[in-house]
mmCIF file of C-alpha atoms in Angstrom:
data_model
loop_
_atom_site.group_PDB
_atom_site.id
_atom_site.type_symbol
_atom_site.label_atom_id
_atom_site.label_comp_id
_atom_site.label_asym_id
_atom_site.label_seq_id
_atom_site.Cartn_x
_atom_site.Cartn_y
_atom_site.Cartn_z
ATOM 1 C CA UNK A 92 0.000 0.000 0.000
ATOM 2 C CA UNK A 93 1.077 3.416 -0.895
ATOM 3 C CA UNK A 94 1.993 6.370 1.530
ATOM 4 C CA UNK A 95 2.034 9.111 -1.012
ATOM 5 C CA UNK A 96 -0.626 11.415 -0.863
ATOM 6 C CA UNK A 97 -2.401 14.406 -3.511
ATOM 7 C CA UNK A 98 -0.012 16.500 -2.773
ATOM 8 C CA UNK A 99 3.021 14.161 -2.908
ATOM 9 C CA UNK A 100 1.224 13.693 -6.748
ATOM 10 C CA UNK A 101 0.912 17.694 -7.404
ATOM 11 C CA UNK A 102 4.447 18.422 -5.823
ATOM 12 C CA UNK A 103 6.014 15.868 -8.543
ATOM 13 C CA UNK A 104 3.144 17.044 -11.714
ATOM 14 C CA UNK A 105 4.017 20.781 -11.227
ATOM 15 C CA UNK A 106 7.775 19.852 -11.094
ATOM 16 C CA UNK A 107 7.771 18.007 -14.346
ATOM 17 C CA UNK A 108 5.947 21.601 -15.657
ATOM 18 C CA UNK A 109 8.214 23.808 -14.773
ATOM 19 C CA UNK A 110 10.465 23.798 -17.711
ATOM 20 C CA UNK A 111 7.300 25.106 -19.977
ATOM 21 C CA UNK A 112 5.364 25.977 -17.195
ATOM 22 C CA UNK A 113 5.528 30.427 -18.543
ATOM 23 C CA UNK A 114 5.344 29.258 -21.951
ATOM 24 C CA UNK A 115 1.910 27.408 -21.314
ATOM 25 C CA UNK A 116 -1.287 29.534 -21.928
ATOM 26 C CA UNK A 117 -1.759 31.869 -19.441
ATOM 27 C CA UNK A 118 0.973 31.603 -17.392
ATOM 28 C CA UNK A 119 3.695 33.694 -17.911
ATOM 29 C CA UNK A 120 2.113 37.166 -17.711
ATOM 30 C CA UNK A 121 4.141 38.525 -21.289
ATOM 31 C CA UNK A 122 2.424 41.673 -23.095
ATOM 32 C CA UNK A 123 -0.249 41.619 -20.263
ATOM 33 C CA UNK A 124 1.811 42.426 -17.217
ATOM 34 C CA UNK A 125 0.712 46.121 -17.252
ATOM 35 C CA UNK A 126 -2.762 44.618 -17.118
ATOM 36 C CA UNK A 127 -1.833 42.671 -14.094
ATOM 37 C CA UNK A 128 -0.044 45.536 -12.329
ATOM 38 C CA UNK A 129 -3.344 47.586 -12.859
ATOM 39 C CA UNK A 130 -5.457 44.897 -11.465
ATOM 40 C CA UNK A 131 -3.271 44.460 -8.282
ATOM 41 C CA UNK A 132 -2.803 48.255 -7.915
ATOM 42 C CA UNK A 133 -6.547 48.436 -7.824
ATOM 43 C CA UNK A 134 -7.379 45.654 -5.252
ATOM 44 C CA UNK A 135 -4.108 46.276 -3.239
ATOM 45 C CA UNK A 136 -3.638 49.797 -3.490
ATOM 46 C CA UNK A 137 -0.294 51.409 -2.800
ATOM 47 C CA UNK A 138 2.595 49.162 -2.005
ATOM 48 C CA UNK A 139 4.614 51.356 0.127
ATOM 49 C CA UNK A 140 6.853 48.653 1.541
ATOM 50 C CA UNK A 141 4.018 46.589 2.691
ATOM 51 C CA UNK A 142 4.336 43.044 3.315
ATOM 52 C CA UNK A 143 3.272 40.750 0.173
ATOM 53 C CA UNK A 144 2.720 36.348 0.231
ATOM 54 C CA UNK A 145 2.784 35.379 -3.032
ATOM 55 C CA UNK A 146 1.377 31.983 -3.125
ATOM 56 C CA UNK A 147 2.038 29.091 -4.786
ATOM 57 C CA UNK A 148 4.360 31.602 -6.443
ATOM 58 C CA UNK A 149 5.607 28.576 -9.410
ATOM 59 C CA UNK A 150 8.332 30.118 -11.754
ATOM 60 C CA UNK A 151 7.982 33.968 -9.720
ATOM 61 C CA UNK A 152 6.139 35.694 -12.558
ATOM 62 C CA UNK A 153 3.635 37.409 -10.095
ATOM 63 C CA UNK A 154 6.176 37.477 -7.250
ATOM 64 C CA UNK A 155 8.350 39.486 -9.389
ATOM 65 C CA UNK A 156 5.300 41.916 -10.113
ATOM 66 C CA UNK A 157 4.544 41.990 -6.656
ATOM 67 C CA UNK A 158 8.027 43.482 -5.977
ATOM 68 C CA UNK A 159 8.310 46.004 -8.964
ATOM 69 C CA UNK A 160 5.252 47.409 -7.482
ATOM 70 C CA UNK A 161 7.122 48.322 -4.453
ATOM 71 C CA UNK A 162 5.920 45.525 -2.004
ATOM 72 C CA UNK A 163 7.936 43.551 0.139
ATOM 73 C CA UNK A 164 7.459 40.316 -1.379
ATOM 74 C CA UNK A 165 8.015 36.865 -0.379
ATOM 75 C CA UNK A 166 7.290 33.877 -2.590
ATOM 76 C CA UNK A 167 6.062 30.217 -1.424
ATOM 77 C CA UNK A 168 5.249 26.955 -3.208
ATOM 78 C CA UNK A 169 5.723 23.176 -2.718
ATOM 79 C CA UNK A 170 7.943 22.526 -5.984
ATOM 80 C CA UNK A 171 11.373 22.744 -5.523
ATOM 81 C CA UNK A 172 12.035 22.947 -9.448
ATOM 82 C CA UNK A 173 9.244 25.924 -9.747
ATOM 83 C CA UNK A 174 10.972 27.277 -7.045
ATOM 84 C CA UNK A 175 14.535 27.038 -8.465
ATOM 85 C CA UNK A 176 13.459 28.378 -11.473
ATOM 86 C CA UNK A 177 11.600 31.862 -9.361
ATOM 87 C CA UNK A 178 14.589 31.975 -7.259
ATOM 88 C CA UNK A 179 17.034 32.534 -10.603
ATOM 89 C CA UNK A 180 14.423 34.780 -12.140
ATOM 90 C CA UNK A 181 14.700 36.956 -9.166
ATOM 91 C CA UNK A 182 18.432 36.215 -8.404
ATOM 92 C CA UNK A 183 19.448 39.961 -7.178
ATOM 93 C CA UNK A 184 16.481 41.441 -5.740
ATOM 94 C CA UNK A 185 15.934 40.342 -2.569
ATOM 95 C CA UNK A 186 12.436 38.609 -2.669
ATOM 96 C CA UNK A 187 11.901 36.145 -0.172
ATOM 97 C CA UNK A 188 11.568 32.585 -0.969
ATOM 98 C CA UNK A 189 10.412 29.745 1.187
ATOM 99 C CA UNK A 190 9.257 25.976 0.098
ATOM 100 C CA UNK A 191 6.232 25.283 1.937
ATOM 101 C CA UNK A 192 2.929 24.330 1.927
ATOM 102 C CA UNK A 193 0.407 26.816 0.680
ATOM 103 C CA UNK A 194 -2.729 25.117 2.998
ATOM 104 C CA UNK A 195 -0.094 25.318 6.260
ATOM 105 C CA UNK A 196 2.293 28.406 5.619
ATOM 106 C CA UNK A 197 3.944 27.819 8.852
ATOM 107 C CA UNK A 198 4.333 32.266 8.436
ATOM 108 C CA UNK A 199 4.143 33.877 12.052
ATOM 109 C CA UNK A 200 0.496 35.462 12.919
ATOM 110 C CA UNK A 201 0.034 38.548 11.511
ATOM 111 C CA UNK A 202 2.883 38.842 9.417
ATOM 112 C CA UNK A 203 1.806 39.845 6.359
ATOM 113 C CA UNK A 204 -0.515 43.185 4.808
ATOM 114 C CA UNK A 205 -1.616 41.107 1.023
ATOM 115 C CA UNK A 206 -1.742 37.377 0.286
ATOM 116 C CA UNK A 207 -2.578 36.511 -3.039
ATOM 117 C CA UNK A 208 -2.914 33.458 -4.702
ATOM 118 C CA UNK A 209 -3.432 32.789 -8.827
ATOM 119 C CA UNK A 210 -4.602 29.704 -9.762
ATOM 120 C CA UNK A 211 -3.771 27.863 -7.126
ATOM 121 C CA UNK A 212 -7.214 27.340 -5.178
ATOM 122 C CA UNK A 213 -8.747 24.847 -7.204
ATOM 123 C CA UNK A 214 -5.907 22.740 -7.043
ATOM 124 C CA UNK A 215 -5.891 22.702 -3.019
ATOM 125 C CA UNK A 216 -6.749 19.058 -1.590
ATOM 126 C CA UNK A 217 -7.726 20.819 1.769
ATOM 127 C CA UNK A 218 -9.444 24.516 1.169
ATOM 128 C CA UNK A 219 -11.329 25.300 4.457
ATOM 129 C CA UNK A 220 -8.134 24.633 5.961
ATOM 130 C CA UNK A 221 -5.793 26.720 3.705
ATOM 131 C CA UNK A 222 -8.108 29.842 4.249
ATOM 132 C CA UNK A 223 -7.973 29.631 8.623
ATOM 133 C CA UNK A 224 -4.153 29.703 7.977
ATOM 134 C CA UNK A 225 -4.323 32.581 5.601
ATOM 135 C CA UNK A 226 -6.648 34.029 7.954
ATOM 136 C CA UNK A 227 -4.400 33.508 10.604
ATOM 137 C CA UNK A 228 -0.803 35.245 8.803
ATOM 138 C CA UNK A 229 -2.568 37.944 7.246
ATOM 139 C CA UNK A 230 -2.267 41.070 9.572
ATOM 140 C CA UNK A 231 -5.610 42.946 10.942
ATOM 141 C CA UNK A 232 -7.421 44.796 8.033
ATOM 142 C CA UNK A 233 -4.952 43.044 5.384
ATOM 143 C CA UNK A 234 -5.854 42.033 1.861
ATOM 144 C CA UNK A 235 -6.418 38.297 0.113
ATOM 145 C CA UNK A 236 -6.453 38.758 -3.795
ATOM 146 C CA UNK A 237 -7.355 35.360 -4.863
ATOM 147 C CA UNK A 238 -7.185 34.936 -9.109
ATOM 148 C CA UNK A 239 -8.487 31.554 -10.377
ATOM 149 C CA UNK A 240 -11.316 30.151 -12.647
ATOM 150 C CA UNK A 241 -13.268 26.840 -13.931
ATOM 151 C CA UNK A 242 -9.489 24.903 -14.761
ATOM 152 C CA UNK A 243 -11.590 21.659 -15.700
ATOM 153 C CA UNK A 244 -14.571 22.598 -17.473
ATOM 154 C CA UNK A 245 -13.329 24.256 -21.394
ATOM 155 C CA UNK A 246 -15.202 27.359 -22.966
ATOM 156 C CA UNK A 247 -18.273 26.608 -24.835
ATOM 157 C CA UNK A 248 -15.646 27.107 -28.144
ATOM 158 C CA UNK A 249 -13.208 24.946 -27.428
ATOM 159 C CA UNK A 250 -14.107 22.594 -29.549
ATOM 160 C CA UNK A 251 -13.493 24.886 -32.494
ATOM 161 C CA UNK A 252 -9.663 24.946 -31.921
ATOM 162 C CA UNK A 253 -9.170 21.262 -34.162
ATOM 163 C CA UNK A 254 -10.301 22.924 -36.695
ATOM 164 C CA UNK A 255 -8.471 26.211 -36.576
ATOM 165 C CA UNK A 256 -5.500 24.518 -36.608
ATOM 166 C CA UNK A 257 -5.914 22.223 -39.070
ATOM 167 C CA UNK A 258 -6.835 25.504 -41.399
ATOM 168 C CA UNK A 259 -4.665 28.015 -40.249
ATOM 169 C CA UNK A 260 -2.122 26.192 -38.346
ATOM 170 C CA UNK A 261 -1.250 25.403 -34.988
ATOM 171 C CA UNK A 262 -1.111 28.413 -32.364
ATOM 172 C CA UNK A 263 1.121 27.242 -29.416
ATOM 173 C CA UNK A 264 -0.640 30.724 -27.464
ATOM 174 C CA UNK A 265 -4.120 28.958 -27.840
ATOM 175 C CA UNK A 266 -3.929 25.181 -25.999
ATOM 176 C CA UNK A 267 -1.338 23.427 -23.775
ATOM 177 C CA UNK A 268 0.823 22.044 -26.524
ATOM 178 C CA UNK A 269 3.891 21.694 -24.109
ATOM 179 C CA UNK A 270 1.758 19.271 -22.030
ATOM 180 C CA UNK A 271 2.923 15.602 -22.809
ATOM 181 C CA UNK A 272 -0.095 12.680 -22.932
ATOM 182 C CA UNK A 273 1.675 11.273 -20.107
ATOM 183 C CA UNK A 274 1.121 14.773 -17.859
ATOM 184 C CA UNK A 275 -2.579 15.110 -19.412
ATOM 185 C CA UNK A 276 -2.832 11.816 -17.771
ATOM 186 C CA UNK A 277 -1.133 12.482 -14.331
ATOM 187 C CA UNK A 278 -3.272 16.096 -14.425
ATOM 188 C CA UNK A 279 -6.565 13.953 -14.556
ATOM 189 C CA UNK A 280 -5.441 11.805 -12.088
ATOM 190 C CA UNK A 281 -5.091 14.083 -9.656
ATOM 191 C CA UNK A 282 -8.292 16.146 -10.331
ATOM 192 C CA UNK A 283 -10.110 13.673 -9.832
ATOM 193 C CA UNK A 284 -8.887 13.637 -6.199
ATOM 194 C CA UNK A 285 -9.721 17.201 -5.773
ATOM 195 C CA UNK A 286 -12.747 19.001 -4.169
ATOM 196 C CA UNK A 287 -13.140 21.411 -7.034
ATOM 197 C CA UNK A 288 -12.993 18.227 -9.657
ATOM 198 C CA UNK A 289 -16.008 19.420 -11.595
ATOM 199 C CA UNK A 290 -14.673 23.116 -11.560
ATOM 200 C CA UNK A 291 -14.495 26.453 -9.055
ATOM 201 C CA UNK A 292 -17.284 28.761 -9.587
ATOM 202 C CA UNK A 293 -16.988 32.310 -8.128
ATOM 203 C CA UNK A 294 -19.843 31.822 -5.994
ATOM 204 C CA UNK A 295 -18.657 28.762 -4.792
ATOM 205 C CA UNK A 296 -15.134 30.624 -3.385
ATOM 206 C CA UNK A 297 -17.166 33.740 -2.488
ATOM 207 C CA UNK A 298 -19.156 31.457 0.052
ATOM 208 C CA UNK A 299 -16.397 29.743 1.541
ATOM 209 C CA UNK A 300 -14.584 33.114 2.241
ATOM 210 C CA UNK A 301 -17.646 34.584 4.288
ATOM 211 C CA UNK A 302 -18.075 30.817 6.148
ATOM 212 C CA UNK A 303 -13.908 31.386 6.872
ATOM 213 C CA UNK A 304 -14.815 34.681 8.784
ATOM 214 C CA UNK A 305 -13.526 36.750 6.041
ATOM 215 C CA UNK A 306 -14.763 40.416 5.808
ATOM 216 C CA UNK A 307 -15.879 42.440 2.452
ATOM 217 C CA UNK A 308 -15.750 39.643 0.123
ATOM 218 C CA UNK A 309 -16.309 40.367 -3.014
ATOM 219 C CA UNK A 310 -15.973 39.277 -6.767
ATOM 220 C CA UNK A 311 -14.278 41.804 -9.275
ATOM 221 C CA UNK A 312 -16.564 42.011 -12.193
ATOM 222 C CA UNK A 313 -13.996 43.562 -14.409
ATOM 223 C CA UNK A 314 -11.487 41.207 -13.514
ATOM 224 C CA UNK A 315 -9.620 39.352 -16.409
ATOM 225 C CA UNK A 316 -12.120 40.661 -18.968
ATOM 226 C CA UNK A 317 -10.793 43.913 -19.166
ATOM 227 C CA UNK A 318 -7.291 42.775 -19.980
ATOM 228 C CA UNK A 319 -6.052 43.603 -23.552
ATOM 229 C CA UNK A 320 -7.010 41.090 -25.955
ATOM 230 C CA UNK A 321 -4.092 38.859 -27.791
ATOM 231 C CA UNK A 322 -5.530 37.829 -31.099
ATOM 232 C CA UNK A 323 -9.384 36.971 -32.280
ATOM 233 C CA UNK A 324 -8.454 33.375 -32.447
ATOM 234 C CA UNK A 325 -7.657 33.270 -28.744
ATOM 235 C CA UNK A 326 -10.777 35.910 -27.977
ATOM 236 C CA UNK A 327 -13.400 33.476 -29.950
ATOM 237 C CA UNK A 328 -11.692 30.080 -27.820
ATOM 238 C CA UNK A 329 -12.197 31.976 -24.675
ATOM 239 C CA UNK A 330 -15.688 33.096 -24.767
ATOM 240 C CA UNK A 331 -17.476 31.666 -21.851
ATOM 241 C CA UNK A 332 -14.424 30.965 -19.838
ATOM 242 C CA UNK A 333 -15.221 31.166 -16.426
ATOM 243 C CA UNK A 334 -11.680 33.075 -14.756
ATOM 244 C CA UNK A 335 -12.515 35.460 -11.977
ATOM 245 C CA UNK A 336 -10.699 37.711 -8.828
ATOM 246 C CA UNK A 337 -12.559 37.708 -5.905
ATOM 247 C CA UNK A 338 -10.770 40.111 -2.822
ATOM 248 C CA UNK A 339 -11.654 40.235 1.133
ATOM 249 C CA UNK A 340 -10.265 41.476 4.201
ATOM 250 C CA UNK A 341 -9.203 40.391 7.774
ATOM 251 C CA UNK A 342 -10.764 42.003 10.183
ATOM 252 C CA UNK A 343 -9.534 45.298 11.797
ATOM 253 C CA UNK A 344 -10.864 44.199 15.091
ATOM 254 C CA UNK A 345 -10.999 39.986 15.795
ATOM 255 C CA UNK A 346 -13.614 39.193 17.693
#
């Protein structure tokens, strides 16, 4: 009988990624990082120095965003090789990194003014749990900017994208062509293991947050739609994709 668990699975999955893992479809942030600075500037405010988690940070591309903003930023995920590859990215700056477990921090109470996570809640085998330890590092009145979507369910269009490439060619920007059969296979695997398995709604996240004793939760309705579109192939694919950013607060006063 085996001893490995989920997350033994998704520790070795995302570690065979890593290599591609910013050339995959929305991943790396590329032409849309002043997009993503806007969106955190708006939800975060100024950084002034203030304390940033970025987790499940994989290769640093937010991390890195995180500190050109002007936040003090540390960086945290389970991978080693994600985390090798963040740690070179940011060789010189002075970000923080830590390998750890983004559902148990092990960060001191009240330690830091902004968490924020993209894309990794869906993937968590243990959510309620993640969010009282969030709950617990984030500092009185601080900020959780939480980024993530429907991973399992495609867009309504999807099934369009055979047939674009067979006519126009194959677009590495519009599906996971980096993806091996054998890591399509080990990604099933493991959703299937996983509480969101049929998909993460917003509402779904939204309720959990308020049940966690979060304050001011809220979804973003301008969110990821009003980043700058790449291309009418990839707009048309996407229609229907459920991504959203949801934000709420600690408490100023824990009672």
């Amino acid at each position: 009988m085996s001893n490995r668990s989920v997350k033994d699975d998704i520790r070795d999955y995302w570690g065979e990624r890593a290599a591609t893992y910013d050339a995959s479809p929305g991943h790396g942030l590329g032409p849309r990082s002043a997009d993503w600075e806007e969106l955190l500037t708006r939800h975060l405010g100024p950084a002034q120095g203030r304390s940033a988690l970025d987790l499940g940070c994989g290769t640093g591309e937010m991390t890195l965003l995180l500190h050109g903003l002007g936040f003090c930023t540390t960086g945290l995920d389970i991978t080693p090789q994600m985390m090798a590859r963040a740690q070179a990215k940011a060789s010189g700056t002075g970000i923080r990194f830590i390998a750890a477990d983004a559902e148990a921090t092990m960060e001191p109470p009240e330690s830091h003014d902004v968490i924020v996570a993209r894309y990794l809640f869906w993937t968590l085998p243990k959510p309620e749990a993640a969010m009282a330890d969030w709950l617990r590092i984030l500092k009185p009145g601080g900020t959780l900017l939480l980024i993530d979507g429907d991973h399992v369910n495609p867009p309504p269009l999807d099934w369009l994208a055979p047939w674009f490439d067979r006519i126009l060619g194959r677009d590495p920007k519009a599906g996971h062509a980096l993806v091996t059969p054998a890591q399509w296979d080990a990604h099933r695997a493991i959703v299937a293991q996983l509480p969101f398995r049929e998909g993460l709604r917003s509402s779904t996240l939204l309720a959990l947050l308020e049940q966690a004793k979060f304050q001011q939760v809220q979804a973003d309705n301008r969110g990821l739609q009003a980043f700058r579109p790449l291309g009418w192939r990839q707009r048309l694919l996407s229609l229907g994709r459920h991504r959203f950013v949801v934000s709420a607060r600690k408490a100023t006063v824990q009672g």
